[in-house]
Short mmCIF file of N, CA and C in Angstrom, two decimals:
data_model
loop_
_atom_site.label_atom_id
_atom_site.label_comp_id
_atom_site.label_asym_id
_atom_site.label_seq_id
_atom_site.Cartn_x
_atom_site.Cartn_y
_atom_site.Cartn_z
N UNK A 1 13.87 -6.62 36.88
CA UNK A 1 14.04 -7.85 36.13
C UNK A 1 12.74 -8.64 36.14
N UNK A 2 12.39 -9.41 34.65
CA UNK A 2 11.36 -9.92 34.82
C UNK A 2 11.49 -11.66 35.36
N UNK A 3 10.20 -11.87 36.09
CA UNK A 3 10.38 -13.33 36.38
C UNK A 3 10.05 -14.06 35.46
N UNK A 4 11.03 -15.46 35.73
CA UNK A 4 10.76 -16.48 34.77
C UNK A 4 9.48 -17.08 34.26
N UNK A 5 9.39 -17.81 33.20
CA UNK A 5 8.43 -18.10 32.57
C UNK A 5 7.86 -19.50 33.50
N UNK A 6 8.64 -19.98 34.30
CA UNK A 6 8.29 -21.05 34.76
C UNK A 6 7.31 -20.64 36.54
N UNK A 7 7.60 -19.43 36.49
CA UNK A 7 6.57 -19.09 37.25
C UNK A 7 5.00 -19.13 37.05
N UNK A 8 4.48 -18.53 36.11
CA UNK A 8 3.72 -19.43 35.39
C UNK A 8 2.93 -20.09 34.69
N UNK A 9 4.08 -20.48 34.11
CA UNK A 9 3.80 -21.98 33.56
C UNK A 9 2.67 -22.84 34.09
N UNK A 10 2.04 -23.88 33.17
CA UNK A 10 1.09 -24.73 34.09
C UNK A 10 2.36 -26.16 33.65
N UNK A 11 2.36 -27.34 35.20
CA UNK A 11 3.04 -27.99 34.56
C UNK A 11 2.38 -29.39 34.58
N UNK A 12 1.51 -29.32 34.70
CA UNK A 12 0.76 -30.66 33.95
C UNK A 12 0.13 -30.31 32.34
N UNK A 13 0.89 -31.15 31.64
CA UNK A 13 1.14 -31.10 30.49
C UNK A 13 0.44 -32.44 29.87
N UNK A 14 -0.55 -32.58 28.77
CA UNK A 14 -1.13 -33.73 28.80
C UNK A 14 -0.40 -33.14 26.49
N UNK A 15 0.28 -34.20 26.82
CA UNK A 15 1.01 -34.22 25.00
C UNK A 15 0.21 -35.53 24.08
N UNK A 16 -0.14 -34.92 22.89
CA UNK A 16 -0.49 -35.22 21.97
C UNK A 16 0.39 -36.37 21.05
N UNK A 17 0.16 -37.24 20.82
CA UNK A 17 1.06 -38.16 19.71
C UNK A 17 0.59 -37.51 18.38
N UNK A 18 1.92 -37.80 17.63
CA UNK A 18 1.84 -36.95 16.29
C UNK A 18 0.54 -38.30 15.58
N UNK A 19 0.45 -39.12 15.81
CA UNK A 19 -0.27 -40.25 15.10
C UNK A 19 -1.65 -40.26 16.28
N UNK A 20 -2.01 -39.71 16.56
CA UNK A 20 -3.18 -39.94 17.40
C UNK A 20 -4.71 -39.01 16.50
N UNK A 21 -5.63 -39.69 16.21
CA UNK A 21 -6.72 -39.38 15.50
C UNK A 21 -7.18 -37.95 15.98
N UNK A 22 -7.85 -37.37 14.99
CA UNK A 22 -8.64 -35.92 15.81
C UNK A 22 -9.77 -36.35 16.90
N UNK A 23 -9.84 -37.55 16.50
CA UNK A 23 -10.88 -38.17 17.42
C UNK A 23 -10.53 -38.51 18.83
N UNK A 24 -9.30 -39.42 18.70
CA UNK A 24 -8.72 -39.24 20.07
C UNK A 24 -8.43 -37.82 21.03
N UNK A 25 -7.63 -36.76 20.18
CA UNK A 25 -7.95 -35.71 20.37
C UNK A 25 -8.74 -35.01 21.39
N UNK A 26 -9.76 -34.94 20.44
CA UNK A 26 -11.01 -34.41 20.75
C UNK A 26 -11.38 -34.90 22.00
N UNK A 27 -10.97 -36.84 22.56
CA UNK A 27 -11.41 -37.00 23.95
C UNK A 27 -10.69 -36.63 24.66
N UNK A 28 -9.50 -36.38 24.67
CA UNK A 28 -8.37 -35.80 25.58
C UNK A 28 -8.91 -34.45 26.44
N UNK A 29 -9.16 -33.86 25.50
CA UNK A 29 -9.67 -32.54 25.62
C UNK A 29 -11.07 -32.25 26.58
N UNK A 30 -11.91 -33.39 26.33
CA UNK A 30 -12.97 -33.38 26.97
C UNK A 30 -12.67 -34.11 28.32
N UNK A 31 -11.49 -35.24 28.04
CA UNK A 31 -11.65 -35.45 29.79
C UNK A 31 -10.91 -34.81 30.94
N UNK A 32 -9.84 -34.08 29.81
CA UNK A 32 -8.94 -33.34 30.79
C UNK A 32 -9.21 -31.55 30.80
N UNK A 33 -10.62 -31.23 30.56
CA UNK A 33 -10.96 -30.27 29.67
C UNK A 33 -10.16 -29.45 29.19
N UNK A 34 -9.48 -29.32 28.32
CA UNK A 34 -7.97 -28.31 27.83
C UNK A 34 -8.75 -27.74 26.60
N UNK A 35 -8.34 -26.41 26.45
CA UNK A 35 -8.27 -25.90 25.15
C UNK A 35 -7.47 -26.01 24.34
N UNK A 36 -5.93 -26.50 24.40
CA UNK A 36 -4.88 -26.85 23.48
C UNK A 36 -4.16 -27.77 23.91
N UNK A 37 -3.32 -28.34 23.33
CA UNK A 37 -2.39 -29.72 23.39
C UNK A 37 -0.90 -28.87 22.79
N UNK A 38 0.62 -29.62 23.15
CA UNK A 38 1.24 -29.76 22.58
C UNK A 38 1.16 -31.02 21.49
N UNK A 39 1.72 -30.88 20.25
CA UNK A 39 1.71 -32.53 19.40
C UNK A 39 2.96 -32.68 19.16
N UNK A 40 3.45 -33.67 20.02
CA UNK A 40 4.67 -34.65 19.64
C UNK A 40 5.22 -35.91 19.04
N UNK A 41 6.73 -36.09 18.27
CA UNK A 41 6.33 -37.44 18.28
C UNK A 41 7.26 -37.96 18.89
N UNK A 42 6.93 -38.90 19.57
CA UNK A 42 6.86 -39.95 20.26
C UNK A 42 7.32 -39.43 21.88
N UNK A 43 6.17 -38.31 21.82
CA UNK A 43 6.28 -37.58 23.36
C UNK A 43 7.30 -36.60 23.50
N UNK A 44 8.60 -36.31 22.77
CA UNK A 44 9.94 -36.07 22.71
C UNK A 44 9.44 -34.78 22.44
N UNK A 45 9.96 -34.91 20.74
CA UNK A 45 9.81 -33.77 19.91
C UNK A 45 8.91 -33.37 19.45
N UNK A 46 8.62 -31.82 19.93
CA UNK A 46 7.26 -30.95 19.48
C UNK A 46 7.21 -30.56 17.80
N UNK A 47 6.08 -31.12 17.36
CA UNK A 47 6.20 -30.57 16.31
C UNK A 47 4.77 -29.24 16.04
N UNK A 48 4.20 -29.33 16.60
CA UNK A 48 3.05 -28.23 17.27
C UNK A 48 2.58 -28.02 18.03
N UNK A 49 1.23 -27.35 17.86
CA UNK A 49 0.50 -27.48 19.29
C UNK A 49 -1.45 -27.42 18.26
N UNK A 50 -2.59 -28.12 18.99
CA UNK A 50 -3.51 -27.90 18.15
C UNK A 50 -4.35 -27.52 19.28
N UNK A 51 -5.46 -26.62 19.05
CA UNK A 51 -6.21 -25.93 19.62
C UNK A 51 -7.74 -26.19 19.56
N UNK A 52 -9.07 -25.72 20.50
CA UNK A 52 -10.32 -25.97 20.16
C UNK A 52 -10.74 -25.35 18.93
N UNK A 53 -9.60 -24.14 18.71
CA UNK A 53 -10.54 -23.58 17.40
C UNK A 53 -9.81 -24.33 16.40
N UNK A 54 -8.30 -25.06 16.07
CA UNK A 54 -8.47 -25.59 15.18
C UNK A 54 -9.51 -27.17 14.94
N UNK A 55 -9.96 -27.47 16.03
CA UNK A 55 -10.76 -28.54 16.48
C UNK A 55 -11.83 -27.86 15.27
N UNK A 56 -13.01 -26.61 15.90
CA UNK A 56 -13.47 -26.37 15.39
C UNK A 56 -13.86 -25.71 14.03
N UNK A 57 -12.85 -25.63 13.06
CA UNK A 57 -12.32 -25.17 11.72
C UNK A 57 -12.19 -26.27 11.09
N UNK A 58 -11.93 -27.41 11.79
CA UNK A 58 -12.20 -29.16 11.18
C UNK A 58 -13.36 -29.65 10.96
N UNK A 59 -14.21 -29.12 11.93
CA UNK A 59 -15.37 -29.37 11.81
C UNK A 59 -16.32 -28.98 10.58
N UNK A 60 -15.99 -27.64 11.11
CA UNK A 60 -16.87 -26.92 10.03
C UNK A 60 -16.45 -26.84 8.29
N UNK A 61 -15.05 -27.69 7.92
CA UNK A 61 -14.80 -28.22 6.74
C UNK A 61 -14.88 -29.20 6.50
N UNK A 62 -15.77 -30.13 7.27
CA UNK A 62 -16.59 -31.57 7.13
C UNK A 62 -15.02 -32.53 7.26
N UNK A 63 -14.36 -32.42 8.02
CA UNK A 63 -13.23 -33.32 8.54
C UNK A 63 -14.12 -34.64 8.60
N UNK A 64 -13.24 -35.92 8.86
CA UNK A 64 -13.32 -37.04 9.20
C UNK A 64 -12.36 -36.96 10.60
N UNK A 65 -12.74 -37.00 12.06
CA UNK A 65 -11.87 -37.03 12.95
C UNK A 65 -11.47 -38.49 13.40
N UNK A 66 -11.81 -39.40 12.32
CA UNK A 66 -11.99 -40.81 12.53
C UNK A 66 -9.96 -41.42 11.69
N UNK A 67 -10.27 -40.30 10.70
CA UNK A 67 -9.37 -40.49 9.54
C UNK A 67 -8.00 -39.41 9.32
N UNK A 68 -7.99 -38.67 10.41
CA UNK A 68 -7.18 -37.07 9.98
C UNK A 68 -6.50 -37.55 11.31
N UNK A 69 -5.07 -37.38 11.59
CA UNK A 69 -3.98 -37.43 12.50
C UNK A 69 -3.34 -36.23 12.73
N UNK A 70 -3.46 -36.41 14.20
CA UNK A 70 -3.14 -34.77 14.69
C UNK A 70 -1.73 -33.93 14.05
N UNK A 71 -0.86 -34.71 13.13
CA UNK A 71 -0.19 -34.10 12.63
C UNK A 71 -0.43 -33.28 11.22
N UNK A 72 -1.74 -33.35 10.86
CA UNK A 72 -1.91 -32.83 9.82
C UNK A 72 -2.98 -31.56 10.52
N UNK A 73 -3.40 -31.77 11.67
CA UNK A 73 -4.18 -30.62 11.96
C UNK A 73 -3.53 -29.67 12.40
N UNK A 74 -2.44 -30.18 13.28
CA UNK A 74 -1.25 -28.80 14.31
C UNK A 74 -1.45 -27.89 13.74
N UNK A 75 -1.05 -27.01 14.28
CA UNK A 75 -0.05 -25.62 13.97
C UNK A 75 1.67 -25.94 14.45
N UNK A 76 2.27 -25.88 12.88
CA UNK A 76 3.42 -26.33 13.37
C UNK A 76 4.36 -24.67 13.91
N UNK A 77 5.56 -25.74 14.11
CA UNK A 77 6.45 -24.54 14.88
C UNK A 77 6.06 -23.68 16.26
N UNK A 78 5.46 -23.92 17.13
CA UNK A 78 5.24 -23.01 18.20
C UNK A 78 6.62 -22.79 18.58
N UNK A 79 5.96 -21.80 19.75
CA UNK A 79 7.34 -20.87 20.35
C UNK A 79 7.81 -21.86 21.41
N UNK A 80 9.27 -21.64 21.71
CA UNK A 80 9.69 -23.00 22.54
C UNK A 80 10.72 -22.29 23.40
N UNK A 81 10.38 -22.35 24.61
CA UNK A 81 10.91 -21.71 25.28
C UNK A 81 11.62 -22.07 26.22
N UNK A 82 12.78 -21.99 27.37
CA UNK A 82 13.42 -22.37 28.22
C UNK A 82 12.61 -21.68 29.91
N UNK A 83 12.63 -22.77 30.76
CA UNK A 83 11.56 -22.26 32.27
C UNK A 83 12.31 -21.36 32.65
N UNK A 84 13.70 -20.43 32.26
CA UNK A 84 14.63 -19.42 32.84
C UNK A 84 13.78 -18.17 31.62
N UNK A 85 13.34 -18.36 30.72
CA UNK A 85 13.01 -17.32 29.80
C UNK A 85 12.05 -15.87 30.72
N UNK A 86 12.09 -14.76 30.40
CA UNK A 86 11.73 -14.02 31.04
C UNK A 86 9.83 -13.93 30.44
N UNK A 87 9.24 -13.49 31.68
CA UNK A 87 8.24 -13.35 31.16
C UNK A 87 7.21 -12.63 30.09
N UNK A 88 8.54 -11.82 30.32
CA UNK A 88 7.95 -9.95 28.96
C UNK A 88 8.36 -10.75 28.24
N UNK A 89 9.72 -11.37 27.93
CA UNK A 89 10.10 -11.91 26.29
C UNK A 89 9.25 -13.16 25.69
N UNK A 90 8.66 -13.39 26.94
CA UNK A 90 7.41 -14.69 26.28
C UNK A 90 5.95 -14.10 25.76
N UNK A 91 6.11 -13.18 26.49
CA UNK A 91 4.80 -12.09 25.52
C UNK A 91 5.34 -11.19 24.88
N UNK A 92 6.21 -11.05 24.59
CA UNK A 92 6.76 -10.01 23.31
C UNK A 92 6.90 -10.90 22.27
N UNK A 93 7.17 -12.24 22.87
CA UNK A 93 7.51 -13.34 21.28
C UNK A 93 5.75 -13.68 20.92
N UNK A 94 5.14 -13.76 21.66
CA UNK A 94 3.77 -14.32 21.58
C UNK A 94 2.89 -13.17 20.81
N UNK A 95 3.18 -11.62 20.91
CA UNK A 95 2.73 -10.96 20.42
C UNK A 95 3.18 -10.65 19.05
N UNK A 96 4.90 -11.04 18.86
CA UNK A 96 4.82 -10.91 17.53
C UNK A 96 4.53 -11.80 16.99
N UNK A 97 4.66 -13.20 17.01
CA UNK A 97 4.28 -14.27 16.58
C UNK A 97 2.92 -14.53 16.19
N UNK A 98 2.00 -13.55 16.67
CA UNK A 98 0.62 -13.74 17.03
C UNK A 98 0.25 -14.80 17.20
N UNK A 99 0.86 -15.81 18.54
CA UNK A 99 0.08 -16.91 19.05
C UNK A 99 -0.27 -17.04 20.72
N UNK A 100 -1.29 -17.68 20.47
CA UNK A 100 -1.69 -18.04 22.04
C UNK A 100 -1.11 -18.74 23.38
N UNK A 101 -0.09 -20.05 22.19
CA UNK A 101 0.20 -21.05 23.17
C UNK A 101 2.02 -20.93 23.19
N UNK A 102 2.31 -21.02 24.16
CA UNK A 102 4.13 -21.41 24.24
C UNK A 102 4.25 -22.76 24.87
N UNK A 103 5.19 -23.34 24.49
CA UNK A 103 5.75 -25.06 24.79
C UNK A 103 6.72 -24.39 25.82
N UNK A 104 7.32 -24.93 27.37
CA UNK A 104 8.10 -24.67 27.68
C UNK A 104 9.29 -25.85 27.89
N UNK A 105 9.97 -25.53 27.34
CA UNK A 105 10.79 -27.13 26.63
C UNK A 105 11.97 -27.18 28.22
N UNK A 106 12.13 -28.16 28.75
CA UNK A 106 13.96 -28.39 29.48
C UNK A 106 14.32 -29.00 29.26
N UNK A 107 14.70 -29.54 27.83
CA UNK A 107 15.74 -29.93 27.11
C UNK A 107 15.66 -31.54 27.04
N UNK A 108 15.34 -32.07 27.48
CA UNK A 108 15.20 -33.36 27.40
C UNK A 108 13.28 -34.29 27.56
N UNK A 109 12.70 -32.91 27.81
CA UNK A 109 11.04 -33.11 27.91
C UNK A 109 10.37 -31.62 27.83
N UNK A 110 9.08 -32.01 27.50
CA UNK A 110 8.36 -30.34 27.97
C UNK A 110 8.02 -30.39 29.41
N UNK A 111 8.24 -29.31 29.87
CA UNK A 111 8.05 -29.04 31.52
C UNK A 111 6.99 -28.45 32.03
N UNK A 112 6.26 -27.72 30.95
CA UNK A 112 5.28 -26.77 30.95
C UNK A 112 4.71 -26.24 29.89
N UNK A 113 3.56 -25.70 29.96
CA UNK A 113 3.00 -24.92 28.92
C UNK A 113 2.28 -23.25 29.33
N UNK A 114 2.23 -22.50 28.58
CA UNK A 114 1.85 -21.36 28.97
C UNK A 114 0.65 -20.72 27.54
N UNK A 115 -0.09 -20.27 28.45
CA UNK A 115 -1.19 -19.34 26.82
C UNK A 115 -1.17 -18.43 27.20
N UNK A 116 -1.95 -17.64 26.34
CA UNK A 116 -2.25 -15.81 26.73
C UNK A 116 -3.36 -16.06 27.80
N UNK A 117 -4.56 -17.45 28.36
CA UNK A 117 -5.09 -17.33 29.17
C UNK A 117 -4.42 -16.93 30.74
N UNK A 118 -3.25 -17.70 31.04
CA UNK A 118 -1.96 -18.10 32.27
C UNK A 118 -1.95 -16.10 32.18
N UNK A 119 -1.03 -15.78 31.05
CA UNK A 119 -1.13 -14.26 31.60
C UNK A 119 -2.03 -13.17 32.47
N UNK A 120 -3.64 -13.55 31.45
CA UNK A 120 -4.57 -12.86 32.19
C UNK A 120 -4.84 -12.96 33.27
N UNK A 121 -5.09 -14.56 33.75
CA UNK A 121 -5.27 -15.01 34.33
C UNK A 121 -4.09 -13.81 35.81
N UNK A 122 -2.68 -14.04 35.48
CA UNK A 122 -1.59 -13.49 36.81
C UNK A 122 -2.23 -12.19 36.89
N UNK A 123 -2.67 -11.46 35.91
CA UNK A 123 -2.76 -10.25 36.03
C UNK A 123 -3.87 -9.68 36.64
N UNK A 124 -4.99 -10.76 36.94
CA UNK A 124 -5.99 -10.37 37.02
C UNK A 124 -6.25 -11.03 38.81
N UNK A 125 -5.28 -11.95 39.09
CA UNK A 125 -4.44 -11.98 40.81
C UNK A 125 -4.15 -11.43 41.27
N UNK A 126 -2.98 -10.66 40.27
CA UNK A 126 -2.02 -9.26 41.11
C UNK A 126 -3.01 -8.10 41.12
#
């Protein structure tokens, strides 16, 4: 049997407001150095997650990060998962999905987050 996803999980979770500038963003990222965010609104409900490369795909289409709100940059719909979810089925969904990041939701907040880095990362422990 595989272990849960909340094994791990990272659970400091630094969430995005759906109304927060790319600019704000962008400092989040630098002070908490993260490569991705969940974006919620009003902390609750996920409505994506945005990443350094979509950071950098803003850039390089002459964005305004002064003027663009992280809800128009997300990637909506990420995978949303429960901390009981098994760990193969979080990389079997991640592989078909072809994404990096999973939200790990407990129902009343996010609890955690997981990327394909967290995997390498176990595998390269064990």
């Amino acid at each position: 049997m595989s272990l849960p996803i909340s094994t791990l999980m990272q659970r400091e979770v630094s969430v995005i407001d759906m109304d927060d500038t790319v600019a704000q963003v962008e400092l989040l990222f630098a002070e908490k150095k993260l490569s991705w965010a969940p974006v919620a609104e009003g902390g609750r409900s996920v409505l994506g997650v945005i990443s350094a490369a979509d950071l950098l795909q803003f850039h390089a289409m002459g964005g305004d990060p002064a003027a663009v709100k992280a809800w128009q940059l997300c990637t909506y719909k990420p995978i949303s998962v429960s901390p009981d979810t098994p760990l193969d089925e979080v990389a079997r969904l991640m592989i078909e999905r072809q994404v990096h990041h999973v939200i790990v939701d407990g129902g009343e907040r996010i609890v955690g987050v997981v990327s394909s880095f967290d995997f390498v990362r176990s595998y390269v422990r064990g």
